[in-house]
């Protein structure tokens, strides 16, 4: 990056840098949330039967693309820079959204949704890393969790526009046009991200690795006015950047192993605790609890608003509470509310309809609050800040890819497990199937409490370089060379 280009970047206020840096999260949330409403009309126009393989594969194509996007973006960002790959992701978002909207047939629609998934996966891996590398240690929690706030905002907008563009929502549009508007509207924030990303600074960690210390120092000064802190940060970054770039050997080696175990565990647990299933199937849950379809659809929008509010509160306190305490507290709350929801659903089928219905609604709402305030933002934040610099892109990519693969597995097995858990020979068994399945999710929440306590590494108010130094000291204490990862003779 030239010095002239850097001077232009310095005119962008810090707040706008954080905003554009996190904006990809809004596209992540919108593109993964909008398909639930669009499928009501896509299936009718393209003759795709609900429950068929084609129907399921269309909804899953984004998740499959996200696995690939997350997997490859990290090594590429280590080579070409966080900023350039963010611009690339914005371009993919833009053209894939328009391509989805104008797709004339099923094959092209699946292809563009897969491409969209690549951008979604790239954003989920790249943005937490980029924000973590820009923000000072004392603000990294707040800044890093902006990504999840954008995700929840994107999901909320997806719910709103699903309702708005739906012919049943009062807008006189043909069904064949409504779903195209739903999918194509994502091109607007993608264009904004595309333009904004051009003016973003590059990560100072990447700049030091590319021997551009002058520009790195200028970027650090932009985010921290304390010259002593800036000089110390630059010195620490230079020390870590002097370590050669690593690959798969280093990722699975003794230095990074504690972070890898934490990242994979958190990525899987975030999904198997049922978060996306509850969010996606909330209307189905409300209907199973005895409420009308209209109430269920309207409640989806209310849940979207609630998600944004709770996540915003979490952003404001992220740097005031230890990450591990937030995860453990969230897992306890999610387990308790899932057990309560399961009990309520069983009460409903035992004849206590009114009580069971309202307990289920309150429990579901509280479950979402606990997730949105803790596991939603904290998981991405901790993965983004804990890996050593020489494999940070690769490590974050691996964690994000595992998360998306777990997302795919949980989503694809939900209906199968639902049928398996339904009691045989019982009228209207759906609610009991959901109740029993949620008990399984609750047990995973209990497992998460143990995992975080034993395996997670606390990162709050620690610089990225301090976290890495701790990992290398731990490896050295076990007899490994802290730089090469080889066992000392």
XYZ file of C-alpha atoms in Angstrom:
489
model
C 0.000 0.000 0.000
C 1.442 3.371 -0.940
C 1.876 6.235 1.514
C -0.376 8.421 -0.638
C -3.141 5.874 -0.388
C -2.686 5.720 3.354
C -3.091 9.479 3.758
C -6.473 9.273 2.061
C -7.520 6.535 4.451
C -6.715 8.738 7.430
C -9.552 11.089 6.514
C -12.115 8.374 7.343
C -13.280 8.733 10.986
C -12.577 5.799 13.285
C -16.298 5.217 13.872
C -16.900 4.841 10.128
C -13.947 2.469 9.843
C -15.513 0.227 12.470
C -18.912 0.556 10.756
C -17.676 -0.408 7.289
C -15.415 -3.068 8.766
C -18.406 -4.747 10.439
C -20.936 -4.101 7.643
C -20.300 -7.484 6.075
C -22.036 -8.952 9.114
C -25.284 -7.302 8.002
C -25.032 -9.065 4.638
C -24.200 -12.298 6.462
C -27.372 -11.983 8.550
C -29.624 -10.789 5.737
C -28.611 -13.419 3.189
C -28.930 -16.303 5.651
C -32.244 -15.041 7.073
C -34.080 -13.946 3.918
C -34.288 -17.380 2.310
C -36.901 -18.610 4.814
C -39.449 -16.108 3.475
C -38.346 -16.243 -0.148
C -38.726 -20.031 -0.307
C -42.491 -19.678 0.148
C -42.635 -18.223 -3.366
C -39.550 -19.740 -5.023
C -40.942 -23.231 -4.511
C -44.252 -22.276 -6.135
C -42.718 -20.594 -9.188
C -39.945 -23.129 -9.835
C -42.110 -26.169 -8.947
C -39.986 -27.263 -5.983
C -41.914 -29.423 -3.522
C -41.602 -28.526 0.142
C -39.508 -31.188 1.871
C -37.894 -32.433 -1.348
C -34.133 -32.762 -1.820
C -34.153 -29.812 -4.232
C -35.960 -27.669 -1.664
C -33.499 -28.545 1.089
C -30.455 -28.191 -1.142
C -31.450 -24.667 -2.173
C -31.560 -23.567 1.448
C -28.366 -25.503 2.241
C -26.360 -24.225 -0.738
C -25.474 -21.020 1.108
C -24.154 -22.970 4.100
C -22.096 -25.233 1.824
C -20.652 -22.191 0.067
C -19.915 -20.629 3.459
C -17.781 -23.639 4.441
C -15.627 -23.109 1.332
C -15.522 -19.319 1.738
C -14.495 -19.530 5.375
C -11.919 -22.225 4.689
C -10.018 -20.382 1.942
C -10.335 -16.724 2.952
C -7.876 -16.873 5.864
C -4.760 -18.041 3.986
C -5.607 -15.609 1.186
C -5.971 -12.718 3.654
C -2.577 -13.602 5.146
C -1.123 -13.289 1.669
C -3.051 -10.371 0.131
C -4.304 -8.451 3.182
C -7.551 -8.182 5.143
C -8.759 -5.051 3.347
C -8.342 -6.390 -0.197
C -10.196 -9.591 0.645
C -13.000 -7.579 2.282
C -13.405 -5.660 -0.976
C -13.460 -8.969 -2.871
C -16.153 -10.348 -0.539
C -18.269 -7.211 -1.106
C -18.027 -7.676 -4.886
C -19.126 -11.319 -4.569
C -22.016 -10.271 -2.298
C -23.150 -7.677 -4.846
C -23.142 -9.813 -7.981
C -24.401 -12.967 -6.240
C -27.373 -11.043 -4.804
C -28.285 -9.645 -8.228
C -27.693 -13.036 -9.841
C -30.037 -14.690 -7.341
C -32.718 -12.098 -7.995
C -32.591 -12.528 -11.791
C -32.071 -16.312 -11.914
C -34.422 -17.829 -14.503
C -34.164 -21.411 -13.239
C -33.251 -23.611 -10.282
C -29.683 -24.448 -11.335
C -28.624 -20.822 -11.693
C -30.350 -19.868 -8.443
C -28.495 -22.599 -6.531
C -25.228 -21.530 -8.169
C -25.636 -17.900 -7.137
C -26.743 -18.884 -3.614
C -23.584 -21.008 -3.369
C -21.490 -17.994 -4.455
C -23.328 -15.901 -1.893
C -22.389 -18.495 0.701
C -18.723 -18.096 -0.231
C -19.002 -14.389 0.597
C -20.920 -15.130 3.816
C -18.275 -17.599 4.969
C -15.496 -15.189 4.017
C -17.133 -12.395 6.004
C -17.636 -14.594 9.079
C -13.922 -15.471 9.124
C -12.378 -12.229 7.894
C -14.301 -9.502 9.727
C -13.679 -10.640 13.339
C -9.967 -10.908 12.513
C -9.853 -7.487 10.869
C -11.694 -5.738 13.711
C -9.588 -7.491 16.371
C -6.383 -6.346 14.661
C -7.541 -2.726 14.414
C -9.015 -2.155 17.867
C -6.975 -1.310 21.008
C -6.996 -4.088 23.635
C -9.313 -2.196 25.996
C -11.938 -1.735 23.245
C -11.485 -4.956 21.275
C -14.508 -6.661 22.826
C -16.875 -3.829 21.948
C -15.466 -3.357 18.454
C -15.251 -7.074 17.688
C -18.828 -7.719 18.780
C -20.086 -5.103 16.302
C -19.907 -7.933 13.778
C -22.591 -9.920 15.627
C -24.693 -6.775 16.069
C -24.610 -6.348 12.291
C -25.534 -10.019 11.816
C -28.603 -9.636 14.033
C -29.526 -6.384 12.294
C -29.300 -8.160 8.944
C -31.553 -10.970 10.181
C -34.067 -8.390 11.409
C -34.094 -6.639 8.024
C -34.588 -10.025 6.343
C -37.688 -10.672 8.473
C -39.055 -7.188 7.755
C -38.546 -7.334 3.993
C -39.870 -10.888 3.826
C -43.091 -9.538 5.287
C -43.068 -6.337 3.234
C -42.470 -7.939 -0.170
C -44.815 -10.829 0.499
C -48.168 -10.468 -1.335
C -49.855 -11.499 1.919
C -48.090 -8.568 3.601
C -50.144 -5.994 1.768
C -47.848 -5.106 -1.147
C -49.486 -5.810 -4.505
C -46.637 -7.667 -6.198
C -46.856 -10.926 -8.099
C -45.394 -13.921 -6.316
C -42.815 -14.338 -9.084
C -41.457 -10.864 -8.349
C -41.681 -10.818 -4.545
C -38.943 -13.364 -3.871
C -36.662 -11.680 -6.403
C -36.970 -8.399 -4.501
C -36.232 -10.213 -1.225
C -33.015 -11.732 -2.545
C -31.903 -8.828 -4.731
C -32.191 -6.163 -2.051
C -28.949 -7.460 -0.493
C -27.108 -5.786 -3.380
C -27.711 -2.356 -1.775
C -25.677 -2.881 1.431
C -23.164 -4.880 -0.626
C -22.581 -1.807 -2.814
C -22.194 0.370 0.288
C -19.655 -2.086 1.726
C -17.832 -2.213 -1.616
C -17.429 1.569 -1.693
C -16.658 1.920 2.010
C -14.043 -0.857 2.022
C -12.003 1.036 -0.577
C -11.311 3.706 2.057
C -10.547 1.333 4.929
C -6.989 1.063 6.316
C -5.109 -2.191 6.153
C -4.504 -4.135 9.351
C -1.310 -2.893 11.058
C -0.358 -6.517 11.798
C -0.483 -7.373 8.098
C 1.442 -4.197 7.207
C 4.280 -5.053 9.590
C 4.490 -8.543 8.128
C 4.861 -6.872 4.717
C 7.631 -4.605 6.106
C 5.567 -1.416 5.850
C 6.167 -0.214 9.406
C 5.630 3.453 8.553
C 2.060 2.860 7.407
C 1.419 0.456 10.292
C 2.512 3.126 12.774
C 0.192 5.668 11.146
C -2.748 3.251 11.406
C -1.991 2.465 15.055
C -1.890 6.190 15.862
C -5.284 6.617 14.251
C -6.858 4.191 16.729
C -4.892 5.100 19.854
C -3.717 8.655 20.742
C -1.278 7.416 23.407
C 2.127 7.478 21.691
C 3.794 5.272 24.345
C 1.141 2.581 23.868
C 1.411 2.853 20.082
C 5.201 2.442 20.131
C 4.949 -0.548 22.484
C 2.252 -2.132 20.282
C 4.423 -1.647 17.205
C 7.415 -3.211 18.979
C 5.337 -6.214 20.093
C 3.856 -6.635 16.617
C 7.350 -6.551 15.052
C 8.492 -9.274 17.450
C 5.564 -11.547 16.526
C 5.769 -10.669 12.814
C 9.405 -11.772 12.723
C 8.226 -15.364 13.184
C 7.881 -16.999 9.735
C 4.398 -17.544 8.358
C 2.981 -20.883 9.364
C 0.737 -23.475 7.780
C -1.157 -26.599 8.745
C 1.776 -27.962 10.738
C 1.817 -24.846 12.917
C -1.981 -24.772 13.194
C -2.002 -28.261 14.714
C 1.299 -27.727 16.515
C 1.877 -27.288 20.264
C 1.826 -23.465 20.270
C -1.565 -23.027 18.588
C -3.127 -26.264 19.855
C -4.887 -24.749 22.916
C -6.500 -22.084 20.713
C -7.398 -24.630 18.033
C -9.149 -26.834 20.597
C -10.988 -23.796 21.962
C -11.962 -22.518 18.503
C -13.261 -25.869 17.242
C -15.130 -26.550 20.485
C -16.779 -23.122 20.622
C -17.628 -23.243 16.899
C -19.378 -26.614 17.197
C -21.076 -25.930 20.532
C -22.523 -22.627 19.305
C -24.474 -24.604 16.702
C -25.389 -27.795 18.576
C -26.911 -25.719 21.392
C -29.694 -25.029 18.905
C -29.289 -21.291 18.302
C -29.968 -21.144 14.567
C -32.627 -23.858 14.764
C -34.580 -21.862 17.344
C -34.193 -18.628 15.358
C -35.105 -20.214 12.026
C -37.985 -22.362 13.290
C -39.401 -19.852 15.794
C -42.708 -19.508 13.852
C -43.053 -23.319 13.750
C -42.427 -23.458 17.483
C -45.090 -20.815 18.146
C -47.605 -22.691 15.993
C -46.784 -25.953 17.798
C -47.366 -24.101 21.081
C -50.916 -23.336 19.986
C -50.643 -19.832 18.491
C -51.991 -18.734 15.111
C -49.890 -18.551 11.952
C -50.346 -14.773 11.841
C -49.073 -14.453 15.422
C -46.112 -16.701 14.583
C -45.051 -14.657 11.530
C -45.427 -11.342 13.339
C -43.481 -12.711 16.290
C -40.551 -13.417 13.974
C -40.160 -9.684 13.390
C -40.511 -8.954 17.113
C -37.807 -11.551 17.797
C -35.603 -9.799 15.239
C -36.009 -6.465 17.039
C -35.349 -8.118 20.394
C -32.198 -9.745 18.990
C -30.789 -6.405 17.884
C -31.549 -4.718 21.231
C -30.021 -7.493 23.329
C -26.943 -7.698 21.102
C -26.507 -3.912 21.348
C -26.569 -4.209 25.141
C -23.996 -7.000 24.930
C -21.741 -4.791 22.782
C -21.837 -2.076 25.449
C -20.694 -4.441 28.242
C -18.363 -6.690 26.253
C -15.188 -5.119 27.648
C -16.474 -5.032 31.238
C -17.014 -8.784 31.802
C -14.590 -11.660 31.175
C -15.318 -13.595 27.991
C -15.402 -16.941 29.824
C -17.875 -15.644 32.400
C -20.170 -14.437 29.603
C -20.045 -17.800 27.840
C -20.657 -19.798 31.009
C -23.495 -17.498 32.109
C -25.041 -17.669 28.646
C -24.840 -21.462 28.541
C -26.499 -21.723 31.976
C -29.315 -19.419 30.851
C -29.776 -21.219 27.536
C -29.884 -24.630 29.235
C -32.456 -23.437 31.792
C -34.729 -21.839 29.169
C -34.524 -24.860 26.849
C -35.498 -27.184 29.708
C -38.362 -24.786 30.559
C -39.476 -24.650 26.918
C -39.432 -28.437 26.660
C -41.460 -28.758 29.868
C -43.955 -26.191 28.580
C -44.420 -28.046 25.296
C -45.042 -31.280 27.179
C -47.518 -29.486 29.491
C -49.297 -28.223 26.394
C -49.922 -31.774 25.196
C -50.886 -32.863 28.696
C -53.879 -30.520 28.638
C -52.406 -27.365 30.198
C -52.615 -25.457 26.923
C -52.739 -21.824 27.982
C -50.021 -22.124 30.626
C -47.788 -24.230 28.401
C -48.148 -21.868 25.436
C -47.087 -18.766 27.322
C -44.265 -20.486 29.202
C -42.956 -21.680 25.819
C -43.087 -18.142 24.365
C -41.347 -16.555 27.370
C -38.724 -19.321 27.475
C -37.990 -19.005 23.762
C -37.606 -15.234 24.089
C -35.250 -15.561 27.060
C -33.252 -18.260 25.265
C -32.676 -15.896 22.348
C -31.681 -13.125 24.779
C -29.040 -15.321 26.426
C -27.667 -16.421 23.040
C -27.616 -12.937 21.503
C -25.855 -11.453 24.537
C -23.203 -14.157 24.913
C -22.538 -17.019 22.514
C -23.609 -15.036 19.450
C -20.911 -12.332 19.650
C -18.348 -13.857 22.033
C -17.635 -17.009 20.005
C -16.673 -15.025 16.885
C -14.754 -12.513 18.998
C -12.597 -15.102 20.773
C -11.774 -17.001 17.587
C -10.830 -13.727 15.903
C -8.370 -12.627 18.586
C -6.708 -15.772 19.977
C -4.638 -17.339 17.158
C -0.940 -16.432 16.753
C -0.230 -13.829 14.071
C 1.697 -16.150 11.737
C -1.363 -18.436 11.325
C -4.178 -16.075 12.348
C -5.874 -16.059 8.962
C -5.617 -19.833 8.588
C -6.789 -20.474 12.159
C -9.774 -18.152 11.929
C -10.717 -19.702 8.598
C -10.578 -23.186 10.063
C -12.748 -22.185 13.054
C -15.303 -20.437 10.844
C -15.425 -23.379 8.412
C -16.054 -25.773 11.322
C -18.840 -23.488 12.547
C -20.514 -23.411 9.139
C -20.191 -27.170 8.709
C -21.806 -27.641 12.135
C -24.512 -25.174 11.079
C -25.183 -27.259 7.971
C -25.303 -30.528 9.943
C -27.662 -29.178 12.614
C -29.994 -27.592 10.047
C -30.105 -30.655 7.827
C -30.704 -33.088 10.698
C -33.368 -31.014 12.463
C -36.380 -32.396 10.594
C -34.988 -35.952 10.692
C -34.426 -35.783 14.435
C -37.805 -34.136 14.915
C -39.537 -37.134 13.353
C -37.343 -39.546 15.302
C -38.259 -37.905 18.626
C -42.003 -37.781 17.925
C -43.969 -40.362 19.950
C -45.727 -42.992 17.863
C -49.494 -43.414 17.916
C -50.144 -39.956 19.401
C -52.362 -37.308 17.814
C -50.496 -34.105 16.835
C -47.064 -35.311 18.048
C -45.071 -32.393 16.546
C -44.878 -30.340 19.731
C -43.655 -33.332 21.732
C -40.962 -34.003 19.143
C -39.700 -30.425 19.445
C -39.847 -30.643 23.244
C -37.722 -33.790 23.318
C -35.238 -32.437 20.788
C -34.770 -29.258 22.823
C -33.782 -31.383 25.814
C -30.882 -32.689 23.696
C -29.871 -29.108 22.843
C -30.091 -28.218 26.546
C -27.697 -31.049 27.406
C -25.204 -29.619 24.920
C -25.518 -26.305 26.792
C -24.523 -28.132 29.977
C -21.542 -29.646 28.124
C -20.590 -26.134 26.971
C -20.326 -24.953 30.599
C -17.701 -27.619 31.298
C -15.852 -26.987 28.025
C -15.524 -23.227 28.530
C -14.360 -23.694 32.123
C -11.697 -26.248 31.156
C -10.593 -25.360 27.623
C -11.280 -21.682 26.866
C -8.527 -19.039 27.123
C -9.437 -15.674 28.648
C -8.622 -12.835 26.214
C -10.284 -9.735 27.678
C -8.021 -6.666 28.042
C -5.018 -8.555 26.680
C -3.209 -7.404 23.559
C -3.062 -9.875 20.683
C 0.694 -10.047 21.179
C 0.307 -10.806 24.903
C -2.114 -13.643 24.097
C 0.383 -15.075 21.605
C 3.285 -14.720 24.051
C 1.279 -16.685 26.615
C 0.741 -19.496 24.121
C 4.442 -19.683 23.339
C 5.351 -19.660 27.041
C 2.910 -22.522 27.617
C 4.500 -24.522 24.791
C 7.991 -23.796 26.137
C 6.957 -25.003 29.605
C 6.025 -28.344 28.033
C 9.434 -28.708 26.415
C 8.738 -27.284 22.949
C 10.671 -24.569 21.145
C 8.314 -21.519 21.362
C 9.144 -20.383 17.808
C 9.463 -23.590 15.796
C 7.123 -25.757 17.875
C 9.666 -28.576 17.745
C 10.282 -30.707 20.848
C 13.554 -29.673 22.476
C 16.209 -32.346 22.646
